[in-house]
Amino acid sequence: MSVHRYPQPSGRSRRLWRFHGGVHLPDRKALSNTRPPLRAELPGRLILPLQQHIGEAAEPLVKAGDRVLKGQLIGRPRSYVSAALHAPTSGRVTAIEDHPVPHPSGLSAPCILIEPDGEERWAELPEPMPDFGTRDPAEIRERIRWAGIVGLGGAAFPASVKLNPGRPIHTLILNGAECEPYITCDDLLMRGRPEAILEGIPILLHLTGAERCLIGIEDNKPEAIRALYEAARGDERIEVVRIPTLYPSGGEKQLIYVLTGKEVPSNGLPADIGMVCHNVGTAAAIADAVLRGRPLISRLVTVTGGGVAQPGNFEALIGTPVADLIRQAGGYTGRGDRLVLGGPMMGFALSDDGIPLHKAGNCLLLPTPEEAPDPGSALACIRCGRCAEACPVNLLPQQLYWFARAKDLDRVQDFNLFDCIECACCAQVCPSHIPLVQYYRYAKTEIWERERERRQAEHARRRHEARQARLERLERERQARLRKKKAALAKPPAKGDDPRKAAIEAAKRRAAEKRAALAAQGKTPRNTENLTPAQRRQVEAAEARRAAAAGSDTQE
Amino acid sequence: MQFKTPAPPHTRLDNDVTRVMAEVLIALVPGIAAMTWYFGWGVPITLLLAITTAVATEALALWLRGRPPKATLMDLSALVTATLFTLTVPPTLPWWLSVLGMVFAIGVVKQLFGGLGYNPFNPAMAAYVFLLISYPVSLTAWPPIQELAPHPLHLMDYLGVIFGGHPPGGLTWDAVTMATPLGEMRTQLGMDHMISEIRQSPLWGDYGGRGWEWIANWYLLGGLWLLFRKAISWRIPASMLGGLLVMAGLFWMMDPESHPFPAFHLFSGGAMLGAFFIATDPVTAATTPKGQLIYGLLIGVLVFVIRTWGGYPDAVAFSVLLMNMAAPTIDQYTRPRVFGTHAREAGHED
Ligand code: SF4
Ligand code: SF4
């Protein structure tokens, strides 16, 4: 890790920092970025998963048979960390049922199915807020929350939550690095609509209280750098920074380090060091929501690889079936043998093209066997240490692998498993072709599972104790009644004795009741209490990263 | 449409084990050629024997363990072991010792521990030490380099020595073997001779043992190529040679008449081969960056200590094996600082 100077669009050079490791990859972006994005056709049906984001699924507000208008709210956030869902076009809700969703394990989840009527009739939209600068940030956040905006770089974390860091923020980082090979949707957005991104920046600055905004873009996108640089001229709060092309510069923590030399603490968030990071696409979506009252109903998506006839980018409605997009990209060439959602490094392979595009879906990649050869079965680890040299987090991937394989869940955490960003640099350089990331995901899942079980067991124990206490109290009361009765039957009470006893008895009883009540409230189990908020966030974030699919470089 | 769902990354991978091993073998070619040049046919004969036995043993062991032999045999690691072994033993080694050595290296040290990647000890070095302890005479009987030999060994002579077990044409063993430069240095110093006297011996070249210094140069060349190809990291070779150099330099400066010039240590025995090809064996070395520096340094120091005060003239094998044992512990205490832990101000080197 070191500091160096790097030439900038202004003609001067700037200090940048270099993180440990990383890999140089053939970027293959020219395959899809030579023509402007096309508007995707209206598909025959739209499939809208209720959960397309980190956090809780949305709660459906429509039922089968309902007519919906374009932009109409059809799912509302169930809790703070959740996201709203809107009808991407007008039409009829045909069903709310389980359907395969974008997920590494190919699972099915509740979706709202809409049959478009082709009329594209808009619902009534909320009023634009051109005067956002004088409004209360909470009001603007509410708008962003209403619009259902999540991180569009791949992680799909609800944007309104991220914009409420609860800590002083001095720097806003916009992520335009797009460091994964093949993906060009951010590139084309920056080139084609730089003003939309720049409209978002003042809003984000206002919301976070940050004084400045750094936009990091890898230098393999000279047009995008130029476009944003020109557009941002005159606003001295904004600096467009050209950074070296090195995967994974677009990882949130990596980008922050490259631009500022500051390390986001392990288990921590950028806000811990006074920063907030958003993807450029998210900034544009926020501008749409705040300045034009538009919800998030479409996104740019790259469809690319030797497996499609005419690779390119599409402005597609959320919920469009993947097969429709591929057909519009000229269809299958027959040479692709896998379908990846996301980039080649962090994306995951889909087993079926019937799943819909979701909010975090930045890329559909169909590499040919030449582009992504089958590595064959993995050999044993020869402990060559190349993985450790490539790891941007400075982990020891071979040790993580060793302990994950041995199911040594404690040791694997000792070796900072939860700092792993699943960037796959290690697997990329491993001469034994070990699918390392898969082992890490597996270990993480096992650990969450174990935690969950522990919590449940703890919960059950508390419940049992509370019940036990209640039964004991009832028994004591019964005994007491019995005694009283007996005493009453036997002889008149001796004066001065009984009241005191009764008072002690009553006090004891009250104390026991109090204890039981506390236990019955089931005060959250001890081991969640022990988790720091940061840890909990981390667990959530990591869970989400995986659930959120399309994992791309830009982990928002 | 249905698709297969392999694990990420969905790219062409940069490396494979076969390539890593092939690079090591290519880098060894100059060294093998130099050894053959200076010692003659014994080297290729032993090499062939060792390779054949190594591959056969590996195939047999895999078959016994019920593993598909093809993928593992294709990784070329058995060839690397056989080559390193050959370059370490005298070219006159009787055939059955080569066979025994390889069976031990592959069958016991490697496969018994679970195969490549699981062996705690470098198989070639373990086999060498095993033979050295069991058959010290055969393992220390080196012929002189051809140009110094009163009776240079030709192809038939070598075949006779290796397979027949007797020196050619009624010669005694003493007539065909000679002390190695390192051995000579030991013996002479043991007799309290001065370095300046010892240097008169024809065994001396310009800075190391005659012939040996050139073999070492070719190893160095191969090693530099590996560095250039990024097949190995610089840390272990640099720290090992550095450790040896510093130790040798210190003692030489204190008493140049009873401690040889440092270059002698680097260029006379197995130091170069050890630094670039043996200590760097990924499976058995330390893996953390700092750990590799410590690991290499200690090997270098140990080589000097054993050569100077130990019971054997050369010490690379012993030092490497000793440090193999220490490698896991070294790794344990040299874990790199994970990004974001004890975050420091930027710009500091880690
Ligand atoms: S790169 Fe692969 S073979 Fe090398 S140490 Fe890492 S996991 Fe093992
Ligand atoms: S996937 Fe995890 S262990 Fe592997 S290089 Fe990336 S951060 Fe390091």
XYZ file of C-alpha atoms in Angstrom, chain A residues 98-542:
445
model
C -43.458 -17.457 -6.036
C -41.249 -17.174 -9.074
C -37.521 -17.819 -9.619
C -35.615 -14.681 -8.620
C -32.053 -13.529 -9.188
C -30.264 -15.429 -6.466
C -27.108 -17.549 -6.439
C -28.998 -20.606 -5.244
C -31.729 -20.212 -7.871
C -34.495 -19.986 -5.319
C -38.038 -18.791 -5.860
C -39.567 -15.933 -3.903
C -42.803 -13.928 -3.894
C -43.171 -11.699 -6.953
C -45.836 -9.405 -8.317
C -46.570 -10.386 -11.913
C -47.853 -7.639 -14.182
C -49.238 -7.914 -17.670
C -48.595 -4.562 -19.405
C -51.471 -2.992 -21.319
C -49.126 -1.093 -23.595
C -50.679 2.266 -22.760
C -47.917 3.447 -20.452
C -50.341 5.544 -18.485
C -48.654 7.252 -15.578
C -49.940 7.341 -12.079
C -50.075 10.681 -10.366
C -46.565 11.467 -9.266
C -45.480 13.491 -6.256
C -44.476 17.079 -6.842
C -40.900 17.832 -7.851
C -38.684 19.392 -5.223
C -36.499 21.868 -7.065
C -36.190 23.750 -3.780
C -34.672 20.764 -1.987
C -31.926 22.982 -0.614
C -34.358 24.676 1.738
C -36.212 21.566 2.734
C -35.681 19.348 5.709
C -33.366 16.443 4.840
C -35.840 14.044 6.451
C -38.454 15.066 3.906
C -36.095 14.452 1.023
C -35.027 11.128 2.464
C -38.671 10.178 2.677
C -39.004 10.949 -1.026
C -35.999 8.780 -1.848
C -37.459 6.057 0.278
C -40.766 6.380 -1.501
C -38.969 6.091 -4.852
C -37.626 2.689 -3.894
C -34.049 3.622 -4.659
C -31.381 1.131 -3.732
C -27.677 1.039 -4.539
C -27.568 0.459 -8.274
C -23.963 -0.657 -8.358
C -24.917 -4.146 -7.339
C -25.322 -4.256 -3.588
C -28.870 -2.878 -3.530
C -28.749 -1.345 -0.089
C -31.685 1.064 0.449
C -30.322 4.501 -0.427
C -32.386 6.426 2.087
C -30.871 4.405 4.915
C -27.373 5.018 3.687
C -28.159 8.727 3.487
C -28.997 8.802 7.167
C -25.629 7.939 8.627
C -26.257 9.653 11.954
C -22.699 10.901 12.039
C -21.012 13.980 10.664
C -20.021 13.466 7.042
C -17.408 15.560 5.318
C -16.930 13.772 1.994
C -19.299 12.289 -0.511
C -17.766 9.717 -2.821
C -19.394 8.869 -6.121
C -18.398 5.525 -7.473
C -17.895 5.565 -11.226
C -14.988 3.155 -11.145
C -16.892 0.306 -12.769
C -13.861 -1.904 -12.303
C -15.360 -5.210 -13.361
C -14.603 -6.278 -16.909
C -17.414 -6.226 -19.486
C -19.798 -3.948 -17.568
C -20.378 -0.582 -19.236
C -23.720 0.694 -17.972
C -22.142 3.261 -15.656
C -19.709 4.220 -18.396
C -22.565 4.972 -20.794
C -24.576 6.746 -18.123
C -21.616 9.003 -17.324
C -21.031 9.700 -20.990
C -24.670 10.086 -21.975
C -26.249 11.767 -18.959
C -23.503 13.420 -16.931
C -25.918 16.201 -15.995
C -28.276 13.714 -14.334
C -25.461 12.552 -12.074
C -24.433 16.111 -11.334
C -28.011 17.032 -10.457
C -27.898 14.338 -7.834
C -24.757 15.627 -6.158
C -26.156 18.804 -4.540
C -29.019 16.735 -3.164
C -26.611 14.214 -1.683
C -24.427 16.975 -0.275
C -27.444 18.600 1.292
C -28.614 15.329 2.818
C -25.287 14.309 4.259
C -23.884 17.692 5.094
C -20.718 16.838 3.210
C -18.644 19.713 1.893
C -17.105 18.044 -1.085
C -17.712 15.288 -3.575
C -15.088 13.073 -5.179
C -16.051 11.115 -8.275
C -13.676 8.200 -8.876
C -13.491 6.838 -12.432
C -11.015 4.292 -13.748
C -8.844 5.584 -16.551
C -10.080 2.995 -19.045
C -13.135 5.254 -19.456
C -11.611 8.457 -20.835
C -14.881 9.681 -22.394
C -16.747 9.314 -19.136
C -13.998 11.147 -17.270
C -14.037 13.941 -19.823
C -17.837 14.217 -19.836
C -18.138 14.472 -16.068
C -15.128 16.730 -15.807
C -16.607 19.171 -18.294
C -20.029 19.011 -16.700
C -18.682 19.545 -13.185
C -16.552 22.534 -14.095
C -17.440 25.572 -12.120
C -18.604 23.685 -9.063
C -15.548 23.697 -6.856
C -17.118 21.250 -4.424
C -16.840 18.493 -7.011
C -13.638 16.808 -8.097
C -13.585 14.222 -10.879
C -10.682 11.913 -10.141
C -9.042 9.702 -12.708
C -7.799 6.533 -11.024
C -5.686 3.654 -12.348
C -7.548 0.673 -13.733
C -7.066 -2.091 -11.225
C -9.681 -4.520 -10.069
C -11.349 -4.038 -7.500
C -10.914 -0.250 -7.305
C -14.686 0.027 -7.375
C -15.130 -1.812 -4.098
C -16.441 0.779 -1.693
C -13.611 0.560 0.812
C -11.008 0.252 -1.923
C -12.276 3.308 -3.771
C -12.300 5.383 -0.613
C -8.733 4.328 0.066
C -7.591 5.077 -3.474
C -9.105 8.557 -3.344
C -8.379 9.614 0.219
C -5.866 7.211 1.725
C -8.311 6.556 4.560
C -9.173 3.020 5.566
C -12.736 2.230 6.490
C -12.305 0.231 9.681
C -12.829 -3.488 9.584
C -16.431 -4.140 10.694
C -17.130 -0.492 10.065
C -18.858 1.757 7.567
C -17.551 4.684 5.521
C -19.586 6.927 7.806
C -17.236 5.950 10.625
C -14.577 8.004 8.879
C -16.940 10.744 7.759
C -17.702 9.532 4.276
C -20.630 8.238 2.302
C -20.262 6.427 -0.996
C -22.853 6.059 -3.721
C -22.814 4.681 -7.193
C -23.154 7.229 -10.017
C -26.343 5.517 -11.197
C -27.840 5.872 -7.753
C -27.066 9.588 -7.788
C -28.924 9.955 -11.077
C -31.888 7.976 -9.765
C -32.004 10.200 -6.694
C -32.066 13.281 -8.914
C -34.988 11.758 -10.835
C -36.893 11.093 -7.641
C -36.294 14.439 -5.980
C -36.336 16.800 -8.962
C -38.895 15.002 -11.103
C -40.899 12.929 -8.657
C -40.058 9.700 -10.484
C -39.749 6.359 -8.772
C -37.097 3.820 -9.744
C -38.751 1.694 -12.409
C -36.004 1.150 -14.939
C -32.240 0.959 -15.146
C -29.354 0.660 -17.559
C -28.132 -2.865 -18.000
C -25.256 -4.245 -20.054
C -25.924 -7.382 -22.085
C -22.631 -8.701 -23.319
C -20.187 -11.510 -23.977
C -19.478 -13.696 -26.977
C -22.685 -15.559 -26.254
C -24.948 -12.748 -27.469
C -25.089 -11.564 -31.069
C -25.186 -7.790 -30.542
C -23.799 -6.837 -27.139
C -24.898 -3.467 -25.852
C -26.688 -1.556 -23.133
C -30.402 -1.278 -22.572
C -32.626 1.034 -20.619
C -34.902 -1.709 -19.337
C -37.866 -1.823 -17.003
C -37.239 -3.531 -13.699
C -38.896 -6.927 -13.920
C -38.122 -7.538 -17.592
C -37.338 -11.231 -18.097
C -33.685 -11.851 -18.867
C -34.604 -13.837 -21.976
C -36.329 -10.756 -23.435
C -33.202 -8.663 -22.986
C -31.031 -11.258 -24.607
C -33.389 -11.505 -27.548
C -33.103 -7.749 -28.041
C -29.342 -8.039 -27.939
C -29.559 -10.159 -31.066
C -30.244 -13.404 -29.255
C -27.948 -16.249 -28.334
C -25.053 -17.038 -30.622
C -24.982 -20.537 -29.234
C -21.409 -20.102 -28.110
C -22.051 -18.975 -24.556
C -22.287 -21.738 -22.020
C -23.129 -19.777 -18.913
C -25.318 -16.829 -18.066
C -23.874 -14.560 -15.438
C -25.787 -11.880 -13.598
C -23.280 -9.175 -12.733
C -19.676 -9.022 -13.766
C -17.324 -11.929 -14.341
C -15.664 -11.550 -10.965
C -18.500 -11.015 -8.535
C -21.503 -12.027 -10.567
C -23.143 -15.398 -10.206
C -24.210 -17.875 -12.821
C -27.939 -18.247 -13.423
C -29.331 -21.624 -14.304
C -32.274 -20.218 -16.222
C -33.046 -17.134 -18.320
C -36.626 -16.882 -17.061
C -35.685 -14.750 -14.091
C -36.341 -11.006 -14.154
C -33.980 -8.067 -14.169
C -33.896 -6.608 -10.667
C -32.862 -3.212 -9.414
C -29.275 -4.238 -8.772
C -28.903 -6.012 -12.124
C -26.137 -4.137 -13.907
C -25.003 -6.779 -16.345
C -25.951 -9.977 -18.115
C -22.838 -11.714 -19.277
C -22.640 -14.701 -21.583
C -18.985 -15.597 -21.919
C -17.928 -18.211 -24.415
C -15.740 -21.106 -23.288
C -12.804 -19.202 -24.775
C -13.557 -16.168 -22.644
C -14.190 -18.188 -19.515
C -12.824 -21.694 -19.929
C -13.944 -24.395 -17.583
C -11.035 -24.506 -15.129
C -11.450 -28.221 -14.578
C -11.520 -29.802 -11.183
C -9.578 -28.061 -8.456
C -6.220 -29.403 -7.361
C -4.846 -29.232 -3.866
C -3.600 -25.895 -2.597
C 0.131 -25.695 -3.124
C 0.404 -22.813 -0.672
C 2.038 -20.642 -3.248
C 0.708 -17.493 -1.607
C -0.417 -15.864 -4.834
C -3.893 -15.466 -3.443
C -2.517 -13.508 -0.506
C -0.589 -11.288 -2.855
C -3.740 -10.570 -4.855
C -6.101 -9.968 -1.937
C -7.091 -6.286 -1.728
C -8.015 -6.695 1.919
C -4.660 -8.225 2.801
C -6.231 -11.432 4.035
C -4.638 -14.875 3.838
C -7.037 -16.580 1.442
C -5.277 -19.922 1.628
C -5.725 -20.021 5.390
C -9.353 -18.993 5.089
C -9.809 -21.764 2.584
C -8.110 -24.246 4.834
C -10.274 -23.435 7.843
C -13.461 -23.093 5.820
C -12.865 -26.506 4.355
C -12.140 -27.968 7.755
C -15.360 -26.288 8.987
C -13.324 -24.580 11.653
C -15.709 -21.671 11.946
C -13.922 -19.999 14.826
C -10.525 -19.981 13.221
C -11.927 -18.791 9.928
C -13.355 -15.779 11.756
C -10.031 -15.240 13.502
C -8.581 -14.862 10.052
C -11.059 -12.068 9.309
C -13.459 -13.947 7.079
C -15.966 -11.138 7.447
C -13.567 -8.634 5.967
C -13.569 -10.615 2.737
C -15.421 -8.670 0.050
C -15.779 -11.733 -2.194
C -13.980 -9.977 -5.009
C -12.544 -13.274 -6.312
C -9.048 -11.887 -6.919
C -7.684 -14.851 -5.003
C -9.555 -17.382 -7.104
C -8.487 -15.570 -10.248
C -4.787 -16.094 -9.565
C -4.944 -19.488 -7.870
C -2.924 -22.000 -9.891
C -4.838 -24.882 -8.355
C -8.131 -23.419 -9.608
C -9.766 -23.681 -6.238
C -13.171 -21.933 -6.182
C -12.074 -20.047 -3.086
C -14.957 -17.588 -2.915
C -17.437 -20.414 -2.800
C -15.772 -21.699 0.342
C -15.944 -18.271 1.938
C -19.618 -17.861 1.113
C -20.257 -21.269 2.488
C -18.410 -20.488 5.707
C -20.252 -17.200 6.114
C -23.599 -18.907 5.625
C -22.664 -21.571 8.159
C -21.685 -18.933 10.690
C -24.924 -16.999 10.259
C -26.821 -20.234 10.544
C -24.979 -21.089 13.743
C -25.653 -17.624 15.126
C -29.317 -17.947 14.315
C -29.539 -21.310 16.024
C -27.732 -19.980 19.037
C -30.130 -17.081 19.239
C -33.070 -19.394 18.967
C -31.725 -21.704 21.616
C -31.120 -18.774 23.904
C -34.601 -17.538 23.257
C -36.062 -20.925 24.046
C -34.041 -21.117 27.239
C -35.323 -17.751 28.390
C -38.877 -18.697 27.624
C -38.468 -21.892 29.523
C -37.051 -20.064 32.522
C -39.828 -17.542 32.490
C -42.401 -20.298 32.405
C -40.641 -22.098 35.186
C -40.672 -18.948 37.302
C -44.353 -18.421 36.667
C -45.195 -21.974 37.653
C -43.142 -21.646 40.804
C -44.900 -18.449 41.717
C -48.298 -20.004 41.185
C -47.279 -22.941 43.305
C -46.040 -20.659 46.056
C -49.232 -18.703 45.978
C -51.251 -21.866 46.185
C -49.185 -23.025 49.133
C -49.607 -19.679 50.801
C -53.346 -19.798 50.365
C -53.367 -23.282 51.722
C -51.316 -22.274 54.735
C -53.567 -19.337 55.415
C -56.597 -21.496 55.246
C -55.048 -24.000 57.590
C -53.993 -21.303 59.961
C -57.431 -19.785 59.925
C -58.897 -23.147 60.664
C -56.424 -23.970 63.397
C -56.488 -20.979 65.721
C -56.678 -17.201 65.719
C -53.456 -15.671 64.529
C -50.839 -14.643 67.038
C -50.712 -10.898 66.956
C -47.682 -9.121 65.532
C -46.308 -12.219 63.984
C -48.317 -12.766 60.873
C -48.396 -9.286 59.366
C -44.621 -9.206 59.306
C -44.404 -12.597 57.721
C -47.021 -11.618 55.231
C -45.144 -8.460 54.379
C -41.926 -10.411 53.800
C -43.811 -12.957 51.782
C -45.369 -10.231 49.676
C -42.042 -8.530 49.079
C -40.477 -11.804 48.058
C -43.332 -12.450 45.726
C -43.042 -9.042 44.149
C -39.346 -9.550 43.537
C -39.941 -12.938 41.966
C -42.665 -11.501 39.783
C -40.421 -8.739 38.644
C -37.697 -11.207 37.742
C -40.124 -13.391 35.879
C -41.605 -10.469 34.028
C -38.216 -9.317 32.903
C -37.401 -12.777 31.677
C -40.791 -13.088 30.024
C -40.219 -9.886 28.082
C -37.454 -11.972 26.662
C -34.908 -9.163 26.583
C -33.004 -9.889 23.393
C -30.734 -12.892 23.752
C -27.322 -12.280 25.078
C -25.283 -12.935 21.973
C -27.111 -10.405 19.868
C -26.715 -7.925 22.632
C -23.056 -8.591 22.506
C -22.843 -7.906 18.806
C -21.820 -4.338 18.293
C -24.011 -2.337 15.934
C -21.111 -2.452 13.525
C -20.995 -6.216 13.628
C -24.686 -6.473 13.128
C -24.495 -4.119 10.221
C -21.669 -6.125 8.827
C -23.570 -9.363 9.072
C -26.527 -7.707 7.411
C -24.443 -6.113 4.764
C -22.644 -9.299 3.914
